[in-house]
mmCIF file of C-alpha atoms and ligand atoms in Angstrom:
data_model
loop_
_atom_site.group_PDB
_atom_site.id
_atom_site.type_symbol
_atom_site.label_atom_id
_atom_site.label_comp_id
_atom_site.label_asym_id
_atom_site.label_seq_id
_atom_site.Cartn_x
_atom_site.Cartn_y
_atom_site.Cartn_z
ATOM 1 C CA MET A 18 0.147 0.264 -0.281
ATOM 2 C CA GLN A 19 1.223 3.549 -0.743
ATOM 3 C CA LYS A 20 2.418 5.156 2.505
ATOM 4 C CA TRP A 21 0.939 8.246 3.568
ATOM 5 C CA THR A 22 2.938 11.536 4.010
ATOM 6 C CA ALA A 23 1.502 15.121 4.087
ATOM 7 C CA ARG A 24 2.941 15.993 0.223
ATOM 8 C CA ASN A 25 2.007 12.439 -0.876
ATOM 9 C CA PRO A 26 -1.477 11.951 1.063
ATOM 10 C CA VAL A 27 -3.343 8.254 0.424
ATOM 11 C CA GLY A 28 -6.283 10.270 0.654
ATOM 12 C CA ARG A 29 -6.179 12.270 -2.346
ATOM 13 C CA ILE A 30 -9.031 14.498 -2.548
ATOM 14 C CA ALA A 31 -10.564 16.994 0.161
ATOM 15 C CA TYR A 32 -13.697 18.870 -0.004
ATOM 16 C CA VAL A 33 -13.146 22.301 1.536
ATOM 17 C CA ASN A 34 -16.159 24.751 1.754
ATOM 18 C CA GLY A 35 -17.972 23.838 -1.663
ATOM 19 C CA ARG A 36 -14.725 22.559 -3.338
ATOM 20 C CA TYR A 37 -13.355 19.716 -4.327
ATOM 21 C CA LEU A 38 -9.787 19.938 -4.385
ATOM 22 C CA PRO A 39 -6.554 17.941 -4.284
ATOM 23 C CA HIS A 40 -5.227 16.995 -0.890
ATOM 24 C CA ALA A 41 -2.277 18.416 -1.404
ATOM 25 C CA ALA A 42 -3.425 21.659 -2.735
ATOM 26 C CA ALA A 43 -6.400 21.996 0.032
ATOM 27 C CA GLY A 44 -6.439 24.277 2.759
ATOM 28 C CA VAL A 45 -8.430 27.128 5.240
ATOM 29 C CA HIS A 46 -7.752 30.749 5.971
ATOM 30 C CA ILE A 47 -5.013 31.573 8.361
ATOM 31 C CA GLU A 48 -7.690 33.232 10.645
ATOM 32 C CA ASP A 49 -9.628 30.200 10.782
ATOM 33 C CA ARG A 50 -10.952 29.891 14.132
ATOM 34 C CA ALA A 51 -10.144 26.384 14.730
ATOM 35 C CA LEU A 52 -6.526 27.054 13.990
ATOM 36 C CA GLN A 53 -6.275 30.308 15.851
ATOM 37 C CA LEU A 54 -8.138 29.020 18.767
ATOM 38 C CA GLY A 55 -9.045 25.309 18.153
ATOM 39 C CA ASP A 56 -12.903 26.718 18.032
ATOM 40 C CA GLY A 57 -14.104 23.516 16.122
ATOM 41 C CA ILE A 58 -15.706 20.263 16.064
ATOM 42 C CA TYR A 59 -15.177 16.895 14.544
ATOM 43 C CA GLU A 60 -16.322 13.546 13.476
ATOM 44 C CA VAL A 61 -14.775 9.878 12.052
ATOM 45 C CA THR A 62 -16.577 7.629 10.373
ATOM 46 C CA ASN A 63 -15.479 4.210 9.219
ATOM 47 C CA VAL A 64 -16.405 3.457 5.422
ATOM 48 C CA VAL A 65 -16.687 0.125 4.632
ATOM 49 C CA GLY A 66 -17.482 -1.097 1.225
ATOM 50 C CA GLY A 67 -17.729 2.779 0.044
ATOM 51 C CA LYS A 68 -20.541 3.023 2.793
ATOM 52 C CA PRO A 69 -19.910 5.039 5.827
ATOM 53 C CA ILE A 70 -20.669 3.160 8.804
ATOM 54 C CA ASP A 71 -23.375 4.110 11.576
ATOM 55 C CA GLU A 72 -23.922 7.356 9.240
ATOM 56 C CA GLU A 73 -26.708 8.810 11.543
ATOM 57 C CA PRO A 74 -25.650 8.790 15.126
ATOM 58 C CA HIS A 75 -22.529 10.206 14.012
ATOM 59 C CA LEU A 76 -23.922 12.922 12.194
ATOM 60 C CA ASP A 77 -26.339 13.604 15.129
ATOM 61 C CA ARG A 78 -23.488 13.822 17.304
ATOM 62 C CA MET A 79 -22.210 16.310 15.155
ATOM 63 C CA GLU A 80 -24.961 18.364 15.023
ATOM 64 C CA ARG A 81 -25.168 18.019 18.814
ATOM 65 C CA SER A 82 -21.429 19.359 19.115
ATOM 66 C CA LEU A 83 -22.503 22.200 17.131
ATOM 67 C CA ARG A 84 -25.410 22.736 19.064
ATOM 68 C CA GLU A 85 -24.023 22.839 22.864
ATOM 69 C CA LEU A 86 -21.220 25.334 21.018
ATOM 70 C CA GLY A 87 -23.492 27.551 19.565
ATOM 71 C CA MET A 88 -22.260 27.117 15.911
ATOM 72 C CA GLU A 89 -24.042 26.902 12.973
ATOM 73 C CA ILE A 90 -25.084 23.592 11.225
ATOM 74 C CA PRO A 91 -22.892 24.107 7.505
ATOM 75 C CA MET A 92 -25.171 22.280 5.342
ATOM 76 C CA CYS A 93 -28.330 20.350 5.752
ATOM 77 C CA ARG A 94 -28.023 16.964 5.968
ATOM 78 C CA ALA A 95 -29.041 15.318 3.193
ATOM 79 C CA ALA A 96 -26.468 17.647 1.167
ATOM 80 C CA LEU A 97 -23.605 16.679 3.782
ATOM 81 C CA LYS A 98 -24.590 12.989 2.952
ATOM 82 C CA VAL A 99 -23.961 13.969 -0.645
ATOM 83 C CA VAL A 100 -20.818 15.802 -0.001
ATOM 84 C CA MET A 101 -19.623 12.663 2.482
ATOM 85 C CA ARG A 102 -20.245 9.961 -0.710
ATOM 86 C CA GLU A 103 -18.482 12.254 -3.027
ATOM 87 C CA VAL A 104 -15.547 12.709 -1.069
ATOM 88 C CA ILE A 105 -15.478 8.656 -1.022
ATOM 89 C CA ALA A 106 -16.144 8.229 -4.488
ATOM 90 C CA ARG A 107 -13.455 10.551 -5.545
ATOM 91 C CA ASN A 108 -10.777 9.238 -3.264
ATOM 92 C CA ARG A 109 -11.531 5.658 -4.707
ATOM 93 C CA ILE A 110 -11.231 4.269 -1.194
ATOM 94 C CA ALA A 111 -13.801 1.584 -0.385
ATOM 95 C CA ASN A 112 -12.437 0.693 2.954
ATOM 96 C CA GLY A 113 -11.277 3.647 4.996
ATOM 97 C CA LEU A 114 -12.027 6.766 7.525
ATOM 98 C CA LEU A 115 -14.008 9.708 6.706
ATOM 99 C CA TYR A 116 -12.917 12.479 8.758
ATOM 100 C CA LEU A 117 -15.395 15.808 9.147
ATOM 101 C CA GLN A 118 -14.330 18.607 10.522
ATOM 102 C CA VAL A 119 -16.312 21.866 11.293
ATOM 103 C CA THR A 120 -15.196 25.289 12.431
ATOM 104 C CA ARG A 121 -16.485 28.747 13.746
ATOM 105 C CA GLY A 122 -15.070 30.174 10.552
ATOM 106 C CA ALA A 123 -12.251 32.494 9.364
ATOM 107 C CA VAL A 124 -12.600 36.234 11.323
ATOM 108 C CA LYS A 125 -10.204 38.312 13.173
ATOM 109 C CA ARG A 126 -8.901 37.179 16.179
ATOM 110 C CA ASP A 127 -10.997 37.461 19.064
ATOM 111 C CA HIS A 128 -11.720 34.775 21.949
ATOM 112 C CA VAL A 129 -15.208 36.171 22.100
ATOM 113 C CA PRO A 130 -17.018 34.176 19.431
ATOM 114 C CA PRO A 131 -18.130 36.812 16.477
ATOM 115 C CA LYS A 132 -21.731 38.001 16.640
ATOM 116 C CA ASN A 133 -22.467 37.821 12.981
ATOM 117 C CA PRO A 134 -20.201 34.720 12.532
ATOM 118 C CA PRO A 135 -18.819 34.241 9.027
ATOM 119 C CA ARG A 136 -19.437 31.027 7.015
ATOM 120 C CA PRO A 137 -18.629 27.892 9.328
ATOM 121 C CA THR A 138 -15.655 26.246 7.571
ATOM 122 C CA LEU A 139 -16.476 22.483 6.433
ATOM 123 C CA ILE A 140 -13.620 20.090 5.737
ATOM 124 C CA LEU A 141 -14.098 16.610 4.953
ATOM 125 C CA THR A 142 -10.862 14.268 4.138
ATOM 126 C CA MET A 143 -10.180 10.646 3.674
ATOM 127 C CA ARG A 144 -7.852 8.112 4.126
ATOM 128 C CA ALA A 145 -7.663 4.061 3.563
ATOM 129 C CA GLN A 146 -7.511 1.992 6.837
ATOM 130 C CA ASP A 147 -4.271 -0.021 7.729
ATOM 131 C CA VAL A 148 -6.172 -3.443 7.144
ATOM 132 C CA GLY A 149 -2.920 -5.514 8.493
ATOM 133 C CA ALA A 150 -2.234 -3.439 11.548
ATOM 134 C CA PHE A 151 -5.844 -3.514 12.347
ATOM 135 C CA ALA A 152 -6.036 -7.407 11.825
ATOM 136 C CA THR A 153 -3.087 -7.572 14.472
ATOM 137 C CA ARG A 154 -4.405 -6.068 16.678
ATOM 138 C CA MET A 155 -7.641 -7.835 16.445
ATOM 139 C CA GLU A 156 -6.051 -11.172 16.822
ATOM 140 C CA LYS A 157 -3.275 -10.122 19.382
ATOM 141 C CA GLY A 158 -4.861 -7.472 21.318
ATOM 142 C CA ILE A 159 -3.745 -4.438 22.686
ATOM 143 C CA ALA A 160 -1.202 -2.841 25.272
ATOM 144 C CA VAL A 161 -2.931 -0.101 27.429
ATOM 145 C CA SER A 162 -1.130 2.427 29.414
ATOM 146 C CA THR A 163 -2.948 4.173 31.953
ATOM 147 C CA GLN A 164 -2.686 8.094 31.986
ATOM 148 C CA PRO A 165 -4.155 11.157 34.073
ATOM 149 C CA ASP A 166 -7.255 12.669 32.798
ATOM 150 C CA ILE A 167 -6.026 16.186 32.366
ATOM 151 C CA ARG A 168 -8.769 17.427 29.827
ATOM 152 C CA TRP A 169 -11.830 19.894 30.194
ATOM 153 C CA GLY A 170 -14.768 19.563 31.647
ATOM 154 C CA ARG A 171 -16.982 19.009 28.174
ATOM 155 C CA CYS A 172 -15.541 15.643 27.231
ATOM 156 C CA ASP A 173 -18.795 14.972 25.430
ATOM 157 C CA ILE A 174 -18.446 17.595 22.797
ATOM 158 C CA LYS A 175 -15.891 16.115 19.897
ATOM 159 C CA THR A 176 -14.015 19.126 19.758
ATOM 160 C CA VAL A 177 -10.805 19.437 17.659
ATOM 161 C CA GLN A 178 -9.078 20.851 20.928
ATOM 162 C CA LEU A 179 -7.113 17.089 21.394
ATOM 163 C CA LEU A 180 -4.032 18.196 23.190
ATOM 164 C CA PRO A 181 -4.703 16.446 26.639
ATOM 165 C CA ASN A 182 -5.475 13.215 24.394
ATOM 166 C CA LEU A 183 -2.624 13.479 22.039
ATOM 167 C CA LEU A 184 0.019 13.928 25.021
ATOM 168 C CA ALA A 185 -1.648 10.562 26.710
ATOM 169 C CA LYS A 186 -1.255 9.002 23.691
ATOM 170 C CA GLN A 187 1.945 9.858 23.199
ATOM 171 C CA ALA A 188 2.955 8.894 26.943
ATOM 172 C CA ALA A 189 1.461 5.315 26.121
ATOM 173 C CA LYS A 190 3.598 4.885 23.082
ATOM 174 C CA GLN A 191 6.846 5.697 25.243
ATOM 175 C CA ALA A 192 5.324 3.182 27.615
ATOM 176 C CA GLY A 193 4.970 0.566 24.404
ATOM 177 C CA ALA A 194 1.079 0.968 24.633
ATOM 178 C CA PHE A 195 -1.240 1.275 21.435
ATOM 179 C CA GLU A 196 -3.636 3.168 23.653
ATOM 180 C CA ALA A 197 -3.994 5.622 27.232
ATOM 181 C CA TRP A 198 -6.798 4.764 29.561
ATOM 182 C CA LEU A 199 -7.300 8.342 31.063
ATOM 183 C CA VAL A 200 -7.794 8.030 34.832
ATOM 184 C CA ASP A 201 -9.870 10.858 36.785
ATOM 185 C CA ALA A 202 -8.632 12.131 40.126
ATOM 186 C CA ASP A 203 -10.679 9.409 42.210
ATOM 187 C CA GLY A 204 -8.837 6.685 40.437
ATOM 188 C CA TYR A 205 -11.677 5.865 37.769
ATOM 189 C CA VAL A 206 -11.260 5.240 34.150
ATOM 190 C CA THR A 207 -12.963 7.825 32.222
ATOM 191 C CA GLU A 208 -11.767 6.510 28.381
ATOM 192 C CA GLY A 209 -9.289 6.175 26.318
ATOM 193 C CA ALA A 210 -7.617 8.935 24.458
ATOM 194 C CA SER A 211 -9.553 8.039 21.272
ATOM 195 C CA THR A 212 -11.665 5.496 22.317
ATOM 196 C CA ASN A 213 -14.428 4.296 24.721
ATOM 197 C CA ALA A 214 -12.878 1.647 27.695
ATOM 198 C CA TRP A 215 -14.662 -1.618 28.503
ATOM 199 C CA ILE A 216 -13.887 -4.353 31.175
ATOM 200 C CA VAL A 217 -15.433 -7.759 31.866
ATOM 201 C CA ASP A 218 -15.994 -7.970 35.304
ATOM 202 C CA GLY A 219 -15.550 -11.010 37.842
ATOM 203 C CA VAL A 220 -18.883 -12.414 37.176
ATOM 204 C CA GLY A 221 -19.056 -11.812 33.673
ATOM 205 C CA ASN A 222 -20.859 -8.463 33.482
ATOM 206 C CA VAL A 223 -19.478 -6.046 30.526
ATOM 207 C CA VAL A 224 -18.839 -2.552 32.254
ATOM 208 C CA THR A 225 -18.408 0.541 30.974
ATOM 209 C CA ARG A 226 -18.332 4.230 32.046
ATOM 210 C CA ASP A 227 -22.142 5.925 32.542
ATOM 211 C CA LEU A 228 -22.359 8.779 29.704
ATOM 212 C CA SER A 229 -21.810 12.245 31.469
ATOM 213 C CA ASN A 230 -19.452 15.261 30.556
ATOM 214 C CA ALA A 231 -16.722 13.292 31.702
ATOM 215 C CA ILE A 232 -16.559 10.820 28.274
ATOM 216 C CA LEU A 233 -17.249 11.284 25.023
ATOM 217 C CA PRO A 234 -20.642 9.408 23.784
ATOM 218 C CA GLY A 235 -19.089 6.916 21.606
ATOM 219 C CA VAL A 236 -21.362 6.020 18.722
ATOM 220 C CA THR A 237 -19.472 2.388 18.532
ATOM 221 C CA ARG A 238 -20.331 2.452 21.927
ATOM 222 C CA LYS A 239 -23.985 2.941 21.479
ATOM 223 C CA ILE A 240 -24.460 0.781 18.343
ATOM 224 C CA MET A 241 -22.391 -1.806 20.696
ATOM 225 C CA LEU A 242 -25.114 -1.852 23.386
ATOM 226 C CA GLU A 243 -27.987 -1.919 21.444
ATOM 227 C CA ALA A 244 -26.661 -5.228 20.011
ATOM 228 C CA MET A 245 -25.559 -6.622 23.160
ATOM 229 C CA ASP A 246 -29.043 -5.810 24.555
ATOM 230 C CA GLU A 247 -30.553 -7.803 21.550
ATOM 231 C CA ALA A 248 -27.953 -10.682 22.693
ATOM 232 C CA GLN A 249 -29.026 -10.407 26.129
ATOM 233 C CA ILE A 250 -25.430 -9.828 27.580
ATOM 234 C CA LYS A 251 -25.515 -8.000 30.600
ATOM 235 C CA VAL A 252 -23.579 -4.790 30.645
ATOM 236 C CA VAL A 253 -23.325 -2.181 33.677
ATOM 237 C CA GLU A 254 -22.956 1.296 32.468
ATOM 238 C CA ARG A 255 -20.833 2.885 35.943
ATOM 239 C CA LYS A 256 -17.509 3.713 36.581
ATOM 240 C CA PHE A 257 -14.520 1.140 37.042
ATOM 241 C CA THR A 258 -11.184 1.970 39.045
ATOM 242 C CA VAL A 259 -7.902 0.549 37.273
ATOM 243 C CA ALA A 260 -7.619 -2.126 39.922
ATOM 244 C CA GLU A 261 -11.043 -3.340 38.817
ATOM 245 C CA ALA A 262 -9.420 -3.368 35.459
ATOM 246 C CA LEU A 263 -6.593 -5.236 36.311
ATOM 247 C CA ALA A 264 -8.701 -7.854 38.076
ATOM 248 C CA ALA A 265 -10.954 -8.234 34.889
ATOM 249 C CA ARG A 266 -11.517 -11.047 32.978
ATOM 250 C CA GLU A 267 -11.199 -9.476 29.929
ATOM 251 C CA ALA A 268 -10.940 -5.545 28.754
ATOM 252 C CA PHE A 269 -11.237 -3.919 25.237
ATOM 253 C CA ILE A 270 -11.946 -0.536 23.574
ATOM 254 C CA SER A 271 -14.289 0.796 21.022
ATOM 255 C CA SER A 272 -14.415 3.773 18.306
ATOM 256 C CA ALA A 273 -15.269 3.953 14.602
ATOM 257 C CA THR A 274 -11.520 3.306 13.936
ATOM 258 C CA GLY A 275 -12.075 -0.624 15.380
ATOM 259 C CA ALA A 276 -14.751 -1.543 17.450
ATOM 260 C CA ALA A 277 -14.468 -4.170 20.415
ATOM 261 C CA VAL A 278 -10.353 -4.353 20.078
ATOM 262 C CA PRO A 279 -9.095 -6.524 22.799
ATOM 263 C CA VAL A 280 -6.952 -5.133 25.513
ATOM 264 C CA VAL A 281 -4.365 -7.720 26.905
ATOM 265 C CA THR A 282 -2.029 -5.752 29.298
ATOM 266 C CA ILE A 283 -2.488 -2.580 31.486
ATOM 267 C CA ASP A 284 0.179 -1.243 32.097
ATOM 268 C CA GLY A 285 2.753 -3.902 31.752
ATOM 269 C CA LYS A 286 0.183 -5.919 33.591
ATOM 270 C CA THR A 287 -1.683 -9.306 31.991
ATOM 271 C CA ILE A 288 -5.580 -8.913 31.965
ATOM 272 C CA GLY A 289 -7.445 -12.563 32.021
ATOM 273 C CA ASN A 290 -4.899 -15.002 30.122
ATOM 274 C CA GLY A 291 -3.042 -12.500 28.115
ATOM 275 C CA THR A 292 -4.890 -13.304 24.835
ATOM 276 C CA PRO A 293 -8.129 -11.761 23.243
ATOM 277 C CA GLY A 294 -11.303 -12.699 25.425
ATOM 278 C CA PRO A 295 -14.076 -14.438 23.910
ATOM 279 C CA LEU A 296 -16.874 -12.272 25.081
ATOM 280 C CA THR A 297 -14.583 -9.262 23.489
ATOM 281 C CA ARG A 298 -14.899 -11.044 20.097
ATOM 282 C CA ARG A 299 -18.717 -12.286 20.503
ATOM 283 C CA ILE A 300 -19.123 -8.513 21.020
ATOM 284 C CA HIS A 301 -17.184 -7.200 17.849
ATOM 285 C CA ASP A 302 -19.202 -9.635 15.859
ATOM 286 C CA LEU A 303 -22.523 -8.617 17.287
ATOM 287 C CA TYR A 304 -21.532 -4.782 16.582
ATOM 288 C CA ALA A 305 -20.356 -5.703 12.815
ATOM 289 C CA THR A 306 -23.306 -7.426 11.932
ATOM 290 C CA LYS A 307 -25.484 -4.815 13.721
ATOM 291 C CA ALA A 308 -23.631 -2.036 11.709
ATOM 292 C CA GLY A 309 -23.858 -4.187 8.683
ATOM 293 C CA ILE A 310 -19.953 -4.812 8.312
ATOM 294 C CA LYS A 311 -19.070 -7.980 6.806
ATOM 295 C CA ASN A 312 -15.627 -9.774 7.267
ATOM 296 C CA ALA A 313 -14.965 -7.250 10.464
HETATM 297 N N1 PDD B 9 -12.178 8.864 18.323
HETATM 298 N N2 PDD B 9 -13.691 8.591 23.122
HETATM 299 C C1 PDD B 9 -12.946 9.549 22.622
HETATM 300 C C2 PDD B 9 -12.136 10.598 23.181
HETATM 301 C C3 PDD B 9 -12.578 9.444 21.019
HETATM 302 O O1 PDD B 9 -11.828 10.401 20.551
HETATM 303 C C4 PDD B 9 -13.278 8.456 20.532
HETATM 304 C C5 PDD B 9 -13.470 8.644 18.857
HETATM 305 C C6 PDD B 9 -14.084 7.901 21.140
HETATM 306 C C7 PDD B 9 -14.699 6.640 20.591
HETATM 307 O O2 PDD B 9 -16.285 6.997 19.744
HETATM 308 P P1 PDD B 9 -16.807 6.633 18.656
HETATM 309 O O3 PDD B 9 -16.803 5.073 19.037
HETATM 310 O O4 PDD B 9 -17.708 7.254 17.856
HETATM 311 O O5 PDD B 9 -15.862 6.520 17.194
HETATM 312 C C8 PDD B 9 -14.186 7.592 22.282
HETATM 313 C C9 PDD B 9 -12.053 8.711 17.143
HETATM 314 C C10 PDD B 9 -12.256 7.601 15.898
HETATM 315 C C11 PDD B 9 -11.111 9.981 16.644
HETATM 316 O O6 PDD B 9 -10.627 11.058 17.170
HETATM 317 O O7 PDD B 9 -10.284 9.702 15.439
#
């Protein structure tokens, strides 16, 4: 597969404010509020067989993020869906990740959001999935490193302000882990740096943190919960400590970039028997079927 570089991106066509442009030539104004102030939100959807997965709940969440920040919706949902399909088609990537970013637009820098906001900036980009790396993670499981959750009080909004997340991810990588599990001041896991966090406790209940301003309401989490409910798998939405996670039978992470990816070590300590757990695999398959993903 062709390697992605900033000069030679694999996702070749980007959509920016009404135009489809070669990725390398696409850009926004230097006064864009996302660049100057981090004033923007985003969404990521998995694309399988040319189709965005869990499209409606992703667009629901995108509109919610915009509403919560008092930002304008850049275009109606039907039009946005057309643009999404056009970006997928123009990039000729059947299986990949589609990124949508909306910012409060380009306007003279001021902390106070403008009274008469300019047109929001809408960006769509796409990239191919690294299918091999994903398959390895599913087969072998991943390592997680716990890191302090130093984020703000509205983690339920999917903003492009990701500094605490990326610093945690960097620290996790330095510790040899694939994901960071963020831990709040009371010792409870909130979520992953870019995923939701799950465990299977000693009696076989699936546990994930309940929704609040402390975590992102993951779309994959939501669809997985529905799939588990249909399969009568017992789930408890509550917070859990790092100690509980270390004693868990199984652990996994979820996100649009990979549903139910098994966690086999946390801070170097083995979870369960150190291999991907059977319930994790079952939940992955249930999710994939529900989301309409074949060969997940
Ligand atoms: N991340 N929690 C955080 C902090 C996230 O950034 C994400 C998604 C999730 C999972 O949400 P979903 O199931 O809707 O993808 C949870 C995306 C993939 C990203 O930032 O690339």
